[in-house]
Coordinates of C-alpha atoms in Angstrom, one line a residue:
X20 CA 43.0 -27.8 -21.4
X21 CA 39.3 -27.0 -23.2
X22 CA 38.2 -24.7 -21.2
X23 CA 34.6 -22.9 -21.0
X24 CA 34.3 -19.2 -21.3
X25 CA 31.0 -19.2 -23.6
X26 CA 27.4 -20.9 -23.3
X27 CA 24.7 -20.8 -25.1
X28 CA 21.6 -22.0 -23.7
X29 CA 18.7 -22.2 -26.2
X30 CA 15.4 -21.1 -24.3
X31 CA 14.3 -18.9 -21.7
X32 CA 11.7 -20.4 -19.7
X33 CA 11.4 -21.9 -16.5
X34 CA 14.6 -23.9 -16.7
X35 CA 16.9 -22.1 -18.9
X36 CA 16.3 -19.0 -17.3
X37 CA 16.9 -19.9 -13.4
X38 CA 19.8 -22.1 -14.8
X39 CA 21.7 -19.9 -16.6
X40 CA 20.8 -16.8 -14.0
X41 CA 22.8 -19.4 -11.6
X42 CA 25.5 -20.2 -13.4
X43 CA 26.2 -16.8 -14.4
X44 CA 26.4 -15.8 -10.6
X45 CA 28.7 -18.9 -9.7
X46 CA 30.9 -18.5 -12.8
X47 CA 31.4 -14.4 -13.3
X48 CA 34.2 -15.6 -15.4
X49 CA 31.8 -17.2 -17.8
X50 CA 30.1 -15.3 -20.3
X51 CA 26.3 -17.1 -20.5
X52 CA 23.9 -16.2 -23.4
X53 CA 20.3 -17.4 -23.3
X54 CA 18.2 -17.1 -26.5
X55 CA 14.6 -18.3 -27.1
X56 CA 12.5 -17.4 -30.4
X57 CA 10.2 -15.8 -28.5
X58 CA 10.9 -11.7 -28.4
X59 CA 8.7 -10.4 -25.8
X60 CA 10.2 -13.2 -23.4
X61 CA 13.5 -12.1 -23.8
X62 CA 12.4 -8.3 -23.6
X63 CA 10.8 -9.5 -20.2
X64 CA 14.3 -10.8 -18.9
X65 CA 15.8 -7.8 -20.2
X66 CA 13.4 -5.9 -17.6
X67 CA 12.3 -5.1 -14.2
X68 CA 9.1 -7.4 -14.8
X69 CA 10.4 -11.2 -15.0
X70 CA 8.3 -13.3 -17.3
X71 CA 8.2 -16.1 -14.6
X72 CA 8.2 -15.7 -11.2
X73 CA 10.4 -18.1 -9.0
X74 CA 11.8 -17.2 -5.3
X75 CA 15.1 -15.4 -5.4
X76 CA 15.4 -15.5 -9.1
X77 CA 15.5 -11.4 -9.2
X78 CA 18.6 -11.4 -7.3
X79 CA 20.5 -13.3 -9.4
X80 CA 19.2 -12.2 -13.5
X81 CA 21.5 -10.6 -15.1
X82 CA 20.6 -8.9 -19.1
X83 CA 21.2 -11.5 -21.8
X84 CA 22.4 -10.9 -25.5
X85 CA 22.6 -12.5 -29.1
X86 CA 25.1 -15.5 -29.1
X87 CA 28.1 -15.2 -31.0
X88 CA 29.2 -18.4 -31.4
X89 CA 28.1 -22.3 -31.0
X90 CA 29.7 -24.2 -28.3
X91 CA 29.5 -28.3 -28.6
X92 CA 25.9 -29.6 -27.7
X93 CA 26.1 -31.5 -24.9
X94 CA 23.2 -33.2 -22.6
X95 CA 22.6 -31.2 -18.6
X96 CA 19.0 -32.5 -18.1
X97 CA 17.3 -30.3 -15.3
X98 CA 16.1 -32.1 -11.7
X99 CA 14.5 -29.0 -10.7
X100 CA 11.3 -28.3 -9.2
X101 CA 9.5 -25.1 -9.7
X102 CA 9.0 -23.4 -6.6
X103 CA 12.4 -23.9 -5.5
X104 CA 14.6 -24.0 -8.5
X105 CA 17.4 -21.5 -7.4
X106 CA 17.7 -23.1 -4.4
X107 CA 17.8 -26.4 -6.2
X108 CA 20.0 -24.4 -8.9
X109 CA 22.9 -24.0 -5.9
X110 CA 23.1 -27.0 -3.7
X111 CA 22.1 -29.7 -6.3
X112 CA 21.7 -33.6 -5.2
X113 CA 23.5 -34.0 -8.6
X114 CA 24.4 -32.8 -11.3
X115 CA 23.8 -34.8 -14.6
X116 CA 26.2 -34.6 -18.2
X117 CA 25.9 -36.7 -21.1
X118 CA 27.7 -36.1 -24.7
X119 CA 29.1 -38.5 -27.7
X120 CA 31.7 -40.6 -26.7
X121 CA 34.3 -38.6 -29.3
X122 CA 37.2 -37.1 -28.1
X123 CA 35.6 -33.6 -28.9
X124 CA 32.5 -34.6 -26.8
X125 CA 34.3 -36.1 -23.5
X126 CA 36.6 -33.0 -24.0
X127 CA 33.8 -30.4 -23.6
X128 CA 32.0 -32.7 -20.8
X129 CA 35.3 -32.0 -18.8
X130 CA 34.9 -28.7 -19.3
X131 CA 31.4 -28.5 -18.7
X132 CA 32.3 -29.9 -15.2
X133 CA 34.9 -27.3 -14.6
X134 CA 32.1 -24.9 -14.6
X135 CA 30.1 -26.7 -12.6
X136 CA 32.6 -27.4 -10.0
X137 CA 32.8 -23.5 -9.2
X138 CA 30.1 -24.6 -6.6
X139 CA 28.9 -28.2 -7.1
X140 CA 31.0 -31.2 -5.1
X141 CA 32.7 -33.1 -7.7
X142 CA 31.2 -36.1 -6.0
X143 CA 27.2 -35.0 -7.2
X144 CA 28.5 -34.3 -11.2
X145 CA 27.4 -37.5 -13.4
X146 CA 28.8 -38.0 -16.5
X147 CA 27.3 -40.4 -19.0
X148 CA 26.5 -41.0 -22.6
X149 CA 24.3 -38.9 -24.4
X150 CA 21.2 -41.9 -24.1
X151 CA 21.8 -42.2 -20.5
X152 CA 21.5 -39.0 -19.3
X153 CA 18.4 -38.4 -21.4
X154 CA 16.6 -41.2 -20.1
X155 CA 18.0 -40.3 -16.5
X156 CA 15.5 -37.3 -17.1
X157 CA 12.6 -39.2 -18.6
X158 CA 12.9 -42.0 -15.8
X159 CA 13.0 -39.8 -13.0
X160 CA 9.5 -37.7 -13.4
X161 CA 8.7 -41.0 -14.6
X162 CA 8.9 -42.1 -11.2
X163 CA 8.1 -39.3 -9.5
X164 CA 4.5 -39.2 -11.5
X165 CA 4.2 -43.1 -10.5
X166 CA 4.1 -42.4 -7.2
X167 CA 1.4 -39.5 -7.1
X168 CA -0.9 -41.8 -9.8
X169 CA -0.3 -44.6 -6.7
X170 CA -1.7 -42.3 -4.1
X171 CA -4.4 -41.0 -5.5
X172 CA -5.3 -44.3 -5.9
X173 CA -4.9 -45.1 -2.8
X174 CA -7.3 -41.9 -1.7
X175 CA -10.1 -43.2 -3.4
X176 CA -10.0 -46.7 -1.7
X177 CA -9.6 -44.9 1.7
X178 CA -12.9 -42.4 0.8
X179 CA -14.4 -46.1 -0.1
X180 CA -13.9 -47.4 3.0
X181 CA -13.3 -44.4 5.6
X182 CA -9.9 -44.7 5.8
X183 CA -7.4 -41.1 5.8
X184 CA -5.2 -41.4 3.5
X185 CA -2.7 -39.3 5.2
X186 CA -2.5 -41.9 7.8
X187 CA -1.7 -44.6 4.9
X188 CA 0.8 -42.4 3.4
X189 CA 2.6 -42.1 6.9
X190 CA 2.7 -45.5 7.8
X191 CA 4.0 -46.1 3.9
X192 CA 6.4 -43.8 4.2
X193 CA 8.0 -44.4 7.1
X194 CA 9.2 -47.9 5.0
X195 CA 12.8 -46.8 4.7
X196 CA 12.7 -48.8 1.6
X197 CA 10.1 -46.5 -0.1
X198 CA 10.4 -43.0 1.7
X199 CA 7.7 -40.3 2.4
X200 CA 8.5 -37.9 -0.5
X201 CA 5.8 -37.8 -2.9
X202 CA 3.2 -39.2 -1.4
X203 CA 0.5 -36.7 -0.8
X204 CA -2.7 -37.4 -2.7
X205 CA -4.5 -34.0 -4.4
X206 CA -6.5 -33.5 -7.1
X207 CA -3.9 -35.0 -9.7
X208 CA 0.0 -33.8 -10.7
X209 CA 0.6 -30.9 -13.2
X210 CA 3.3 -28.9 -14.5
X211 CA 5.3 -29.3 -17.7
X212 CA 7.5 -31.9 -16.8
X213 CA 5.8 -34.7 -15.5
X214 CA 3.1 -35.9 -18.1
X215 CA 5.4 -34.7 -21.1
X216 CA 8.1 -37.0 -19.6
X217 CA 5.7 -39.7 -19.1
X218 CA 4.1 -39.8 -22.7
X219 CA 7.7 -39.4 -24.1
X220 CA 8.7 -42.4 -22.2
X221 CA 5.5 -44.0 -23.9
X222 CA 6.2 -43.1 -26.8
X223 CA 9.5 -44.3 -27.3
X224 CA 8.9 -47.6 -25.6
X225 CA 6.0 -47.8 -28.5
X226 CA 8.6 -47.0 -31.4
X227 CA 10.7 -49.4 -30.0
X228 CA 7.9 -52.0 -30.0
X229 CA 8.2 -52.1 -26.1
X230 CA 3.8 -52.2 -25.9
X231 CA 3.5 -53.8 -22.6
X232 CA 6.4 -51.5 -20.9
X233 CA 3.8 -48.1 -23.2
X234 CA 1.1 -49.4 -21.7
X235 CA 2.3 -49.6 -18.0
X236 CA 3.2 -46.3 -18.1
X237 CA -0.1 -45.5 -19.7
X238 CA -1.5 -46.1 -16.8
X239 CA 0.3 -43.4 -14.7
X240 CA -1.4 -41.0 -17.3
X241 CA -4.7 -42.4 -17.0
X242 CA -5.3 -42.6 -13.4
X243 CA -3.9 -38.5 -13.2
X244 CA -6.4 -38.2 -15.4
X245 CA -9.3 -40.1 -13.6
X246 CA -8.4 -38.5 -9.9
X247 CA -9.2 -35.1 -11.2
X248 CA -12.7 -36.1 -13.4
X249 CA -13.4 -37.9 -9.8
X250 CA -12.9 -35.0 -8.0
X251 CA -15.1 -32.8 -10.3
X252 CA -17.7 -35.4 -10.2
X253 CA -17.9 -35.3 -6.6
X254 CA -18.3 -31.5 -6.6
X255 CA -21.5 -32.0 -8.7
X256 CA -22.7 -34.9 -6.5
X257 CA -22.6 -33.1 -3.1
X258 CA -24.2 -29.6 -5.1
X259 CA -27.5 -31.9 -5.2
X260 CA -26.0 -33.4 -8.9
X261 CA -26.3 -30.4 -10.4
X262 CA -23.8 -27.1 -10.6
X263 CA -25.9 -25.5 -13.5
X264 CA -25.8 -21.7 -12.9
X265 CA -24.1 -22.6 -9.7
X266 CA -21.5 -20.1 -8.4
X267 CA -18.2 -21.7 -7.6
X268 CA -15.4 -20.2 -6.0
X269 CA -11.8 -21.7 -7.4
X270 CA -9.0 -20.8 -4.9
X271 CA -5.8 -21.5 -7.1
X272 CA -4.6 -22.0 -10.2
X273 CA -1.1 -22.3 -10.5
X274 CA -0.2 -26.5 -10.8
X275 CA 1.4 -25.9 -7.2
X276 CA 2.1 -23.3 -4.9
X277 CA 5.4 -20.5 -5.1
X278 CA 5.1 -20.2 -9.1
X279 CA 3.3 -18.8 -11.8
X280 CA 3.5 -21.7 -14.0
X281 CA -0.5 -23.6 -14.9
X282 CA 0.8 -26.0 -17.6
X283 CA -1.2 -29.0 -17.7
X284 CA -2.5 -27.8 -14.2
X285 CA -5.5 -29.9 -12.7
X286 CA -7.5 -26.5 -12.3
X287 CA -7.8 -26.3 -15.7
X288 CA -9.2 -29.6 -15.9
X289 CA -11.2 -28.8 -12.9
X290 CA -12.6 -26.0 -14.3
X291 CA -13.2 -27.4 -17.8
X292 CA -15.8 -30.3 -16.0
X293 CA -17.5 -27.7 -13.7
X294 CA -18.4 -25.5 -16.7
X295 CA -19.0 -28.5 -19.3
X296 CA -22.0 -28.5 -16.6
X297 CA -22.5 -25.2 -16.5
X298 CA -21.1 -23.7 -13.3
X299 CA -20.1 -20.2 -13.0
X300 CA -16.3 -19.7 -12.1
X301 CA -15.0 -17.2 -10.0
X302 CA -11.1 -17.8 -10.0
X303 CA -8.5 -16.2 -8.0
X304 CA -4.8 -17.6 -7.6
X305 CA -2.2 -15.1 -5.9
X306 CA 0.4 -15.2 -8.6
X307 CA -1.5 -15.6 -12.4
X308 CA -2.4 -13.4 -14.5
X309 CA -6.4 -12.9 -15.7
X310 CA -4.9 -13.3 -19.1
X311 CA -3.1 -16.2 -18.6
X312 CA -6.1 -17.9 -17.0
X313 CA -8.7 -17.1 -19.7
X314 CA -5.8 -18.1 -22.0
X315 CA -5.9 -21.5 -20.6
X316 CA -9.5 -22.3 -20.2
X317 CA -9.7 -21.1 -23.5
X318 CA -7.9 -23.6 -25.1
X319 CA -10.1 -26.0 -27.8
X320 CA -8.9 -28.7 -26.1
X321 CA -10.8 -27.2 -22.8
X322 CA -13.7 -24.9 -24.1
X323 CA -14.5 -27.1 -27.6
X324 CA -15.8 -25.7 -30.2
X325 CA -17.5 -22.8 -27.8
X326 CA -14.5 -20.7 -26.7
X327 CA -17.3 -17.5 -26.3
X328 CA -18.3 -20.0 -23.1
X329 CA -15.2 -18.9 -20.9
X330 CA -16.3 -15.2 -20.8
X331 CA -19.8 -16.0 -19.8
X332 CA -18.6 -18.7 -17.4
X333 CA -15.6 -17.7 -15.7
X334 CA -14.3 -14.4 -13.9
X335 CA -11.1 -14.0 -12.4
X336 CA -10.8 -11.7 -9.2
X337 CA -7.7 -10.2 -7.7
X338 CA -9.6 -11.3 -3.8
X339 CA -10.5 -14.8 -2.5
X340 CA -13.2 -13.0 -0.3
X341 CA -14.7 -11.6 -3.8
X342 CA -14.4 -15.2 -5.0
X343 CA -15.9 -16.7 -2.4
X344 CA -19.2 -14.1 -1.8
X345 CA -22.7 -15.6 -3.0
X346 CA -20.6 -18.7 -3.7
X347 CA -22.7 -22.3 -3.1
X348 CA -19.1 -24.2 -3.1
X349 CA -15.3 -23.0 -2.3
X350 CA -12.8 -25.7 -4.2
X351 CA -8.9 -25.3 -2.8
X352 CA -7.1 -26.9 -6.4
X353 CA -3.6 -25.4 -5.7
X354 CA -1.5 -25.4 -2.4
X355 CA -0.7 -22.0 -1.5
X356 CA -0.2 -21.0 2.6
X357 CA -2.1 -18.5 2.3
X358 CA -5.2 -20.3 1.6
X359 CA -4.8 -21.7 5.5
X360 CA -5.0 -18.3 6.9
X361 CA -8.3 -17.2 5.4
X362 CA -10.8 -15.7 7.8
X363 CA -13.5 -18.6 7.1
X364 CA -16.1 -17.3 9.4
X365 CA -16.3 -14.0 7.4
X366 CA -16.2 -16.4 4.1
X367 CA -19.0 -18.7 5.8
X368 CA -21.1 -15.4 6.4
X369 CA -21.0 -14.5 2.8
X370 CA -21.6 -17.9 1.0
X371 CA -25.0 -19.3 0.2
X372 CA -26.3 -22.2 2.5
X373 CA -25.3 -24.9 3.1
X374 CA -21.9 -23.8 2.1
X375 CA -19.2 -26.6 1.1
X376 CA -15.5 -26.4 0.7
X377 CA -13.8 -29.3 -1.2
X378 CA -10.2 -29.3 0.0
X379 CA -8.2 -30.8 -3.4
X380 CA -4.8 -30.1 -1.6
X381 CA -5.7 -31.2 2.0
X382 CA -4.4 -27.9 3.4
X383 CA -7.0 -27.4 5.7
X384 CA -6.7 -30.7 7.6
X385 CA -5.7 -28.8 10.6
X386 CA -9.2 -26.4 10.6
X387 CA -11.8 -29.4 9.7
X388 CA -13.5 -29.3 13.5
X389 CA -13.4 -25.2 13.2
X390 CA -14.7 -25.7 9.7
X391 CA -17.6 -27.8 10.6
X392 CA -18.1 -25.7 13.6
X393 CA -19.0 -23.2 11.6
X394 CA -21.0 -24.6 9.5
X395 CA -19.0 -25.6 6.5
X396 CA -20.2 -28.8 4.7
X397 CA -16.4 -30.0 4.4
X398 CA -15.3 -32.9 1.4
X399 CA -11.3 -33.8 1.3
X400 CA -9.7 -36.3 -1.3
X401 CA -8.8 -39.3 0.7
X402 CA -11.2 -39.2 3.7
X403 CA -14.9 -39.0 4.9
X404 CA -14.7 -36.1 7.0
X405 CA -18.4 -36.4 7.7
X406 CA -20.5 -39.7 8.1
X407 CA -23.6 -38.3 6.7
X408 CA -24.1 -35.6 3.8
X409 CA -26.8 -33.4 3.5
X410 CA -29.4 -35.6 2.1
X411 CA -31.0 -34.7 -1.8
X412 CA -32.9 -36.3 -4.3
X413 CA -30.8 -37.0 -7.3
X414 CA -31.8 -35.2 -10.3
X415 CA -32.9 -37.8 -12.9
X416 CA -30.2 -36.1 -15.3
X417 CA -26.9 -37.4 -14.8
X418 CA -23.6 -34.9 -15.2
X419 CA -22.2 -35.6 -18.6
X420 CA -19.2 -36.8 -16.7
X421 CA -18.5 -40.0 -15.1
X422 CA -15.2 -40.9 -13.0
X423 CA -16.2 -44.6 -14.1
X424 CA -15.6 -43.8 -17.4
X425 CA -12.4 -45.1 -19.2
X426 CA -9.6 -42.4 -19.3
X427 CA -9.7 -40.6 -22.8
X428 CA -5.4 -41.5 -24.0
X429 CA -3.8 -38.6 -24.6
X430 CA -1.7 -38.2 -28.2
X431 CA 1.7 -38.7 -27.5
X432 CA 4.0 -36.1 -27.8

């Protein structure tokens, strides 16, 4: 029988790197090889300093050398989620195998799900042709996207007409037929997977001259895009239409909580309105680097033709306190527990008045009486926590952003 003692898996980021770590655990008879073109990542594995950080992958990484020798390439499409991808690594809801329908290719599927079955039920391992299992992948963030894009546009119907939309997405989920995962509106979904699946999906459906199935998915795109220029846009409303020279503390910058990971983050985006109009930054997120940050916001595609703007602009602090003192707004983009712990009454002391918090992540549902009790001016996407704002005179300048505007199409990828 073709059996498996050699795998090569061809880059060491956030998937290849949890995956192999796992199957290098679950298989010690296996010898697993990672590679990646980039040197200083696979010096970083080949440390005590991990170029990505994900909980329990320390226990598990093992050094990784040169490959020796090409195994056949076959389709294992990650379903992972960042966060908790080792966990997700070990008890999989299934496991998913696609190759050419040759006798070489079903031969090393087979043995691919030998290795596999070390620790996965044979019942979760799929097996497929190489098309299927691809589009597997594509189809499922495809979803998964859908469903945020759906209720974030829910939330802005329910700030329309004071409805929560936490109570919507409730009384949705609890429709057997659709389920209650997914369904927490924020400031707009992030990470590597779900927009790159997405405009892959477009794009294909395009070069198969599929427009009205490109343009449907479009729209998934587009409306990620409009929740988080809507969000920013109510930031500068509610700072009296202007955040010119305005300090703003940023709590978060990670796409979501437990990783490291900001690609195609909505704080970037966040932060790339607020300082088109000017606002000072003051950035702190519990697990990125300052380099990585300025790195991002950086970007042409963020800071234009005026990179030399993100030093004056932003400054990332190791202290949310820091962040938050002299600060005329506090904006929660990303998740993280701790962020619910704060001592708000010694943040409330420090912050210019009237002080505002705009909860992106609705983690702070449970504190909004405390918070208004204190004396916070308290905004949250999907509900009017307050009937009446702080009434101001609207500058006759209008911020050079609009959430009415079309969405700008991204290129496809």
């Amino acid at each position: 029988m073709f059996q498996i003692k050699r795998i090569c898996c061809i880059g060491a980021g956030y998937v290849g790197g949890p995956t192999c770590s796992v199957i290098a655990q679950m298989c010690p008879e296996v010898t697993v090889t990672v590679v990646d073109v980039n040197e200083s990542r696979i010096k970083a594995w080949n440390s005590d300093t991990l170029p990505i950080y994900e909980p329990g992958l320390k226990e598990v990484v093992e050094s990784s050398t040169p490959p020796q020798k090409y195994m056949p390439v076959l389709s294992n499409p990650e379903f992972l989620a960042e966060g908790t991808a080792v966990r997700d690594l070990k008890d999989p809801d299934r496991v998913l195998i696609g190759g050419d329908e040759t006798a070489e290719g079903q031969r090393a599927i087979r043995a691919l799900c030998a290795v596999y079955e070390h620790w996965v039920p044979k019942t979760r391992i799929i097996t497929t042709n190489t098309w299927s299992s691809e589009l597997s992948k594509l189809a499922a963030n495809a979803f998964l996207a859908q469903r945020i894009s759906s209720i974030n546009s829910i939330s802005a119907l329910c700030e329309a007409t004071g409805a929560d939309v936490e109570e919507v997405a409730k009384a949705i989920g609890m429709d057997q037929r659709i389920g209650s995962k997914f369904l927490k509106a924020s400031v707009g979904f992030g990470g590597s997977c779900f927009q790159k699946d997405v405009l892959n999906l477009v794009y294909l459906c395009e070069a198969l001259n599929l427009p009205e199935v490109a343009s449907y998915w479009q729209q998934v795109i587009d409306m990620n895009e409009y929740q988080r220029r809507r969000f920013a846009c109510r930031i500068i409303d509610c700072l009296f239409n202007t955040v010119t020279g305005k300090k703003i503390a940023l709590l978060g910058f990670s796409f979501k909580k437990d990783t490291g990971d900001t690609r195609e983050s909505s704080s970037i985006y966040i932060s790339k309105y607020l300082m088109d109009e000017g606002a000072k930054l003051f950035i702190y997120d519990p697990k990125v680097l300052k380099a990585q940050i300025m790195l991002d916001l950086s970007q042409p595609s963020i800071s234009g033709d005026n990179p030399e703007r993100v030093s004056d602009l932003v400054t990332v602090t190791s202290d949310p306190y820091e962040a938050c003192q002299s600060a005329h707004a506090l904006v929660i983009c990303t998740e993280w527990d701790m962020f619910k712990e704060l001592d708000y009454e010694k943040i409330y002391k420090k912050m210019l008045k009237p002080a505002f918090i705009f909860d992106g992540r609705r983690v702070l549902d449970h504190l909004h009486a405390q918070l208004q009790h204190i004396g916070f001016q308290i905004e949250t996407i999907g509900k009017k926590v307050a009937a009446t704002r702080i009434p101001y005179t609207p500058a006759a300048a209008c911020p050079r952003i609009a959430a009415t505007e079309p969405p700008t199409k991204k290129a496809k990828v």
